[in-house]
């Protein structure tokens, strides 16, 4: 089973993806994590990507589609969780084509619905908690980048809600509930 977790920054995609890894042995494919890895590799591409990410803008479709393509050719285990991918219609089309090419299906697209006000609090809170624990704070977890990240989401990613709804794949979950309630709601959908 392959699924997409869709939702704005701070909606809880990463947290819920890690539960699915734990509960079902699925493989989390987070393009954000892959890009942060590329950034710490110190290559020129990594450096360019880091600057775009720090501003809260999306990196090019070509780069992220390439990253996903590489992973799709590796073992699928109990299925993939696409976390933070696709983020544009071009990426969604590319994912559909890649899955078809490798004989795989897309089984569910789960939209985590959260209020904008809450997102800002969550992300600023995430940065403060990391700083207090002496952990690295994400370069894009600040109010300025967040504004761009939200704008990118509404301009480029939110159209995917209609796209997957029309395809009949979309299931919405209230992302405002307790973490474990959201986890249970997702489990119910996946069966
Ligand atoms: P995330 O960890 O999913 O919040 O992603 C952090 C940042 O990485 C985003 O703000 C973008 O700059 C970049 N990024 C992650 N995934 C994608 C994607 N699918 N398309 C374009 N940019 C992405």
mmCIF file of C-alpha atoms and ligand atoms in Angstrom:
data_model
loop_
_atom_site.group_PDB
_atom_site.id
_atom_site.type_symbol
_atom_site.label_atom_id
_atom_site.label_comp_id
_atom_site.label_asym_id
_atom_site.label_seq_id
_atom_site.Cartn_x
_atom_site.Cartn_y
_atom_site.Cartn_z
ATOM 1 C CA UNK A 1 0.000 0.000 0.000
ATOM 2 C CA UNK A 2 1.342 3.406 -0.983
ATOM 3 C CA UNK A 3 -0.036 6.621 0.483
ATOM 4 C CA UNK A 4 0.473 10.375 0.387
ATOM 5 C CA UNK A 5 0.258 12.577 3.478
ATOM 6 C CA UNK A 6 -0.876 15.994 2.306
ATOM 7 C CA UNK A 7 -1.127 19.163 4.348
ATOM 8 C CA UNK A 8 0.484 22.506 5.140
ATOM 9 C CA UNK A 9 3.784 22.866 7.018
ATOM 10 C CA UNK A 10 3.287 21.946 10.670
ATOM 11 C CA UNK A 11 0.183 19.810 10.010
ATOM 12 C CA UNK A 12 1.884 16.743 11.496
ATOM 13 C CA UNK A 13 2.835 14.837 8.322
ATOM 14 C CA UNK A 14 6.268 13.849 9.631
ATOM 15 C CA UNK A 15 4.936 12.750 13.031
ATOM 16 C CA UNK A 16 2.167 10.623 11.533
ATOM 17 C CA UNK A 17 4.535 9.169 8.930
ATOM 18 C CA UNK A 18 6.863 7.998 11.701
ATOM 19 C CA UNK A 19 3.906 6.245 13.411
ATOM 20 C CA UNK A 20 3.113 4.422 10.155
ATOM 21 C CA UNK A 21 6.722 3.301 9.925
ATOM 22 C CA UNK A 22 6.477 2.004 13.505
ATOM 23 C CA UNK A 23 2.993 0.443 13.218
ATOM 24 C CA UNK A 24 3.144 -1.025 9.706
ATOM 25 C CA UNK A 25 6.756 -1.153 8.606
ATOM 26 C CA UNK A 26 6.078 1.262 5.772
ATOM 27 C CA UNK A 27 8.915 3.315 4.272
ATOM 28 C CA UNK A 28 8.796 7.082 4.814
ATOM 29 C CA UNK A 29 9.873 9.111 1.810
ATOM 30 C CA UNK A 30 10.243 12.689 3.034
ATOM 31 C CA UNK A 31 11.612 14.967 0.335
ATOM 32 C CA UNK A 32 12.265 17.581 3.060
ATOM 33 C CA UNK A 33 14.543 15.108 4.894
ATOM 34 C CA UNK A 34 16.256 14.111 1.639
ATOM 35 C CA UNK A 35 16.880 17.756 0.770
ATOM 36 C CA UNK A 36 18.242 18.493 4.252
ATOM 37 C CA UNK A 37 20.633 15.568 3.744
ATOM 38 C CA UNK A 38 21.709 16.978 0.378
ATOM 39 C CA UNK A 39 22.289 20.299 2.104
ATOM 40 C CA UNK A 40 24.618 18.796 4.710
ATOM 41 C CA UNK A 41 26.531 16.950 1.968
ATOM 42 C CA UNK A 42 28.211 20.286 1.206
ATOM 43 C CA UNK A 43 27.893 19.943 -2.584
ATOM 44 C CA UNK A 44 27.112 22.933 -4.777
ATOM 45 C CA UNK A 45 23.616 21.561 -5.413
ATOM 46 C CA UNK A 46 23.170 21.134 -1.655
ATOM 47 C CA UNK A 47 24.174 24.743 -1.083
ATOM 48 C CA UNK A 48 21.716 26.071 -3.669
ATOM 49 C CA UNK A 49 18.937 23.938 -2.242
ATOM 50 C CA UNK A 50 19.719 25.141 1.287
ATOM 51 C CA UNK A 51 19.232 28.766 0.278
ATOM 52 C CA UNK A 52 15.884 28.099 -1.377
ATOM 53 C CA UNK A 53 14.698 26.071 1.633
ATOM 54 C CA UNK A 54 15.798 28.687 4.156
ATOM 55 C CA UNK A 55 13.611 31.242 2.348
ATOM 56 C CA UNK A 56 10.673 28.852 2.565
ATOM 57 C CA UNK A 57 10.324 28.473 -1.199
ATOM 58 C CA UNK A 58 9.899 25.218 -3.077
ATOM 59 C CA UNK A 59 12.926 23.688 -4.779
ATOM 60 C CA UNK A 60 12.509 22.742 -8.443
ATOM 61 C CA UNK A 61 10.252 19.894 -9.495
ATOM 62 C CA UNK A 62 13.158 18.324 -11.378
ATOM 63 C CA UNK A 63 15.265 17.920 -8.224
ATOM 64 C CA UNK A 64 12.563 16.394 -6.024
ATOM 65 C CA UNK A 65 11.168 14.136 -8.751
ATOM 66 C CA UNK A 66 14.729 12.847 -9.278
ATOM 67 C CA UNK A 67 15.073 12.110 -5.550
ATOM 68 C CA UNK A 68 11.787 10.201 -5.458
ATOM 69 C CA UNK A 69 12.545 8.289 -8.641
ATOM 70 C CA UNK A 70 15.757 6.969 -7.094
ATOM 71 C CA UNK A 71 13.892 5.708 -4.016
ATOM 72 C CA UNK A 72 11.043 4.140 -5.970
ATOM 73 C CA UNK A 73 13.513 1.911 -7.675
ATOM 74 C CA UNK A 74 14.624 0.520 -4.318
ATOM 75 C CA UNK A 75 12.740 -1.981 -2.145
ATOM 76 C CA UNK A 76 9.144 -1.000 -1.379
ATOM 77 C CA UNK A 77 8.812 -3.046 1.833
ATOM 78 C CA UNK A 78 5.296 -2.628 3.160
ATOM 79 C CA UNK A 79 4.667 0.378 0.990
ATOM 80 C CA UNK A 80 5.746 3.981 0.749
ATOM 81 C CA UNK A 81 4.502 7.006 2.663
ATOM 82 C CA UNK A 82 5.051 10.107 0.582
ATOM 83 C CA UNK A 83 5.603 12.852 3.155
ATOM 84 C CA UNK A 84 5.865 16.375 1.729
ATOM 85 C CA UNK A 85 5.738 15.075 -1.852
ATOM 86 C CA UNK A 86 4.094 15.842 -4.229
ATOM 87 C CA UNK A 87 3.840 19.585 -3.623
ATOM 88 C CA UNK A 88 2.918 20.709 -7.165
ATOM 89 C CA UNK A 89 0.665 19.386 -9.906
ATOM 90 C CA UNK A 90 3.736 18.579 -12.015
ATOM 91 C CA UNK A 91 5.083 16.467 -9.145
ATOM 92 C CA UNK A 92 1.716 14.727 -8.761
ATOM 93 C CA UNK A 93 1.662 13.855 -12.463
ATOM 94 C CA UNK A 94 5.259 12.637 -12.304
ATOM 95 C CA UNK A 95 4.490 10.461 -9.268
ATOM 96 C CA UNK A 96 1.512 8.915 -11.065
ATOM 97 C CA UNK A 97 3.698 8.112 -14.069
ATOM 98 C CA UNK A 98 6.524 6.690 -11.924
ATOM 99 C CA UNK A 99 4.166 4.447 -9.983
ATOM 100 C CA UNK A 100 2.595 3.212 -13.178
ATOM 101 C CA UNK A 101 6.008 2.522 -14.683
ATOM 102 C CA UNK A 102 7.066 0.454 -11.669
ATOM 103 C CA UNK A 103 3.704 -1.363 -11.534
ATOM 104 C CA UNK A 104 2.669 0.193 -8.218
ATOM 105 C CA UNK A 105 -0.543 1.830 -7.066
ATOM 106 C CA UNK A 106 -1.442 4.920 -5.081
ATOM 107 C CA UNK A 107 -3.926 3.721 -2.487
ATOM 108 C CA UNK A 108 -4.818 6.727 -0.323
ATOM 109 C CA UNK A 109 -4.154 10.441 -0.159
ATOM 110 C CA UNK A 110 -4.688 11.641 3.394
ATOM 111 C CA UNK A 111 -5.184 15.349 3.895
ATOM 112 C CA UNK A 112 -4.339 16.600 7.392
ATOM 113 C CA UNK A 113 -6.570 19.622 7.947
ATOM 114 C CA UNK A 114 -5.272 22.282 10.353
ATOM 115 C CA UNK A 115 -5.991 25.957 11.037
ATOM 116 C CA UNK A 116 -3.370 28.478 9.852
ATOM 117 C CA UNK A 117 -3.163 30.140 13.279
ATOM 118 C CA UNK A 118 -2.336 26.805 14.867
ATOM 119 C CA UNK A 119 0.365 26.113 12.285
ATOM 120 C CA UNK A 120 2.260 29.256 13.180
ATOM 121 C CA UNK A 121 2.119 28.390 16.890
ATOM 122 C CA UNK A 122 3.172 24.784 16.239
ATOM 123 C CA UNK A 123 6.135 25.686 14.083
ATOM 124 C CA UNK A 124 7.400 28.463 16.312
ATOM 125 C CA UNK A 125 6.872 26.067 19.267
ATOM 126 C CA UNK A 126 8.842 23.333 17.438
ATOM 127 C CA UNK A 127 11.746 25.745 16.974
ATOM 128 C CA UNK A 128 11.649 26.864 20.617
ATOM 129 C CA UNK A 129 11.481 23.285 21.919
ATOM 130 C CA UNK A 130 14.458 22.256 19.766
ATOM 131 C CA UNK A 131 16.480 25.268 20.912
ATOM 132 C CA UNK A 132 15.673 24.609 24.614
ATOM 133 C CA UNK A 133 16.723 20.948 24.209
ATOM 134 C CA UNK A 134 19.991 22.017 22.594
ATOM 135 C CA UNK A 135 18.955 20.430 19.292
ATOM 136 C CA UNK A 136 19.488 22.041 15.894
ATOM 137 C CA UNK A 137 16.677 24.377 14.868
ATOM 138 C CA UNK A 138 15.524 24.124 11.251
ATOM 139 C CA UNK A 139 16.679 27.156 9.263
ATOM 140 C CA UNK A 140 13.139 27.581 7.914
ATOM 141 C CA UNK A 141 11.299 27.300 11.267
ATOM 142 C CA UNK A 142 10.890 31.034 11.824
ATOM 143 C CA UNK A 143 8.001 33.432 11.289
ATOM 144 C CA UNK A 144 9.457 34.990 8.102
ATOM 145 C CA UNK A 145 10.136 31.707 6.237
ATOM 146 C CA UNK A 146 6.888 30.290 7.510
ATOM 147 C CA UNK A 147 4.967 33.050 5.731
ATOM 148 C CA UNK A 148 6.579 31.957 2.463
ATOM 149 C CA UNK A 149 6.050 28.276 3.203
ATOM 150 C CA UNK A 150 2.347 28.893 3.754
ATOM 151 C CA UNK A 151 2.124 31.000 0.610
ATOM 152 C CA UNK A 152 3.847 28.286 -1.418
ATOM 153 C CA UNK A 153 1.436 25.774 0.065
ATOM 154 C CA UNK A 154 -1.674 27.709 -0.889
ATOM 155 C CA UNK A 155 -0.408 28.709 -4.342
ATOM 156 C CA UNK A 156 1.162 25.440 -5.459
ATOM 157 C CA UNK A 157 0.229 22.535 -3.183
ATOM 158 C CA UNK A 158 -3.390 23.097 -2.146
ATOM 159 C CA UNK A 159 -4.631 22.529 -5.752
ATOM 160 C CA UNK A 160 -3.613 18.895 -5.186
ATOM 161 C CA UNK A 161 -6.568 18.534 -2.819
ATOM 162 C CA UNK A 162 -8.958 19.043 -5.739
ATOM 163 C CA UNK A 163 -6.770 16.941 -8.034
ATOM 164 C CA UNK A 164 -6.851 13.891 -5.757
ATOM 165 C CA UNK A 165 -10.473 14.467 -4.772
ATOM 166 C CA UNK A 166 -11.425 14.291 -8.448
ATOM 167 C CA UNK A 167 -9.441 11.088 -8.819
ATOM 168 C CA UNK A 168 -11.363 9.641 -5.852
ATOM 169 C CA UNK A 169 -8.252 9.109 -3.706
ATOM 170 C CA UNK A 170 -8.680 11.855 -1.095
ATOM 171 C CA UNK A 171 -9.554 11.256 2.577
ATOM 172 C CA UNK A 172 -9.573 14.176 5.005
ATOM 173 C CA UNK A 173 -8.525 13.853 8.642
ATOM 174 C CA UNK A 174 -8.878 16.491 11.354
ATOM 175 C CA UNK A 175 -5.248 17.297 12.114
ATOM 176 C CA UNK A 176 -6.207 19.463 15.095
ATOM 177 C CA UNK A 177 -6.980 16.546 17.402
ATOM 178 C CA UNK A 178 -4.599 14.881 19.837
ATOM 179 C CA UNK A 179 -1.677 13.183 18.077
ATOM 180 C CA UNK A 180 -3.006 9.717 19.022
ATOM 181 C CA UNK A 181 -6.520 10.558 17.795
ATOM 182 C CA UNK A 182 -5.103 11.569 14.419
ATOM 183 C CA UNK A 183 -3.046 8.362 14.423
ATOM 184 C CA UNK A 184 -6.215 6.298 15.065
ATOM 185 C CA UNK A 185 -8.194 8.193 12.405
ATOM 186 C CA UNK A 186 -5.508 7.421 9.840
ATOM 187 C CA UNK A 187 -5.391 3.764 10.921
ATOM 188 C CA UNK A 188 -9.172 3.533 10.366
ATOM 189 C CA UNK A 189 -8.800 4.803 6.791
ATOM 190 C CA UNK A 190 -5.956 2.443 5.983
ATOM 191 C CA UNK A 191 -7.838 -0.498 7.502
HETATM 192 P P1 LIG B 1 9.415 19.857 4.811
HETATM 193 O O1 LIG B 1 10.445 19.190 5.654
HETATM 194 O O2 LIG B 1 8.516 18.884 4.102
HETATM 195 O O3 LIG B 1 8.651 20.919 5.559
HETATM 196 O O4 LIG B 1 10.202 20.604 3.628
HETATM 197 C C1 LIG B 1 11.121 21.639 3.911
HETATM 198 C C2 LIG B 1 11.456 22.423 2.645
HETATM 199 O O5 LIG B 1 12.054 21.555 1.680
HETATM 200 C C3 LIG B 1 10.277 23.040 1.918
HETATM 201 O O6 LIG B 1 9.890 24.282 2.478
HETATM 202 C C4 LIG B 1 10.851 23.195 0.512
HETATM 203 O O7 LIG B 1 11.771 24.255 0.437
HETATM 204 C C5 LIG B 1 11.642 21.905 0.360
HETATM 205 N N1 LIG B 1 10.811 20.803 -0.143
HETATM 206 C C6 LIG B 1 10.462 19.646 0.505
HETATM 207 N N2 LIG B 1 9.724 18.857 -0.262
HETATM 208 C C7 LIG B 1 9.558 19.510 -1.438
HETATM 209 C C8 LIG B 1 8.874 19.227 -2.660
HETATM 210 N N3 LIG B 1 8.163 18.089 -2.789
HETATM 211 N N4 LIG B 1 8.936 20.140 -3.654
HETATM 212 C C9 LIG B 1 9.646 21.268 -3.538
HETATM 213 N N5 LIG B 1 10.300 21.618 -2.416
HETATM 214 C C10 LIG B 1 10.268 20.747 -1.370
#
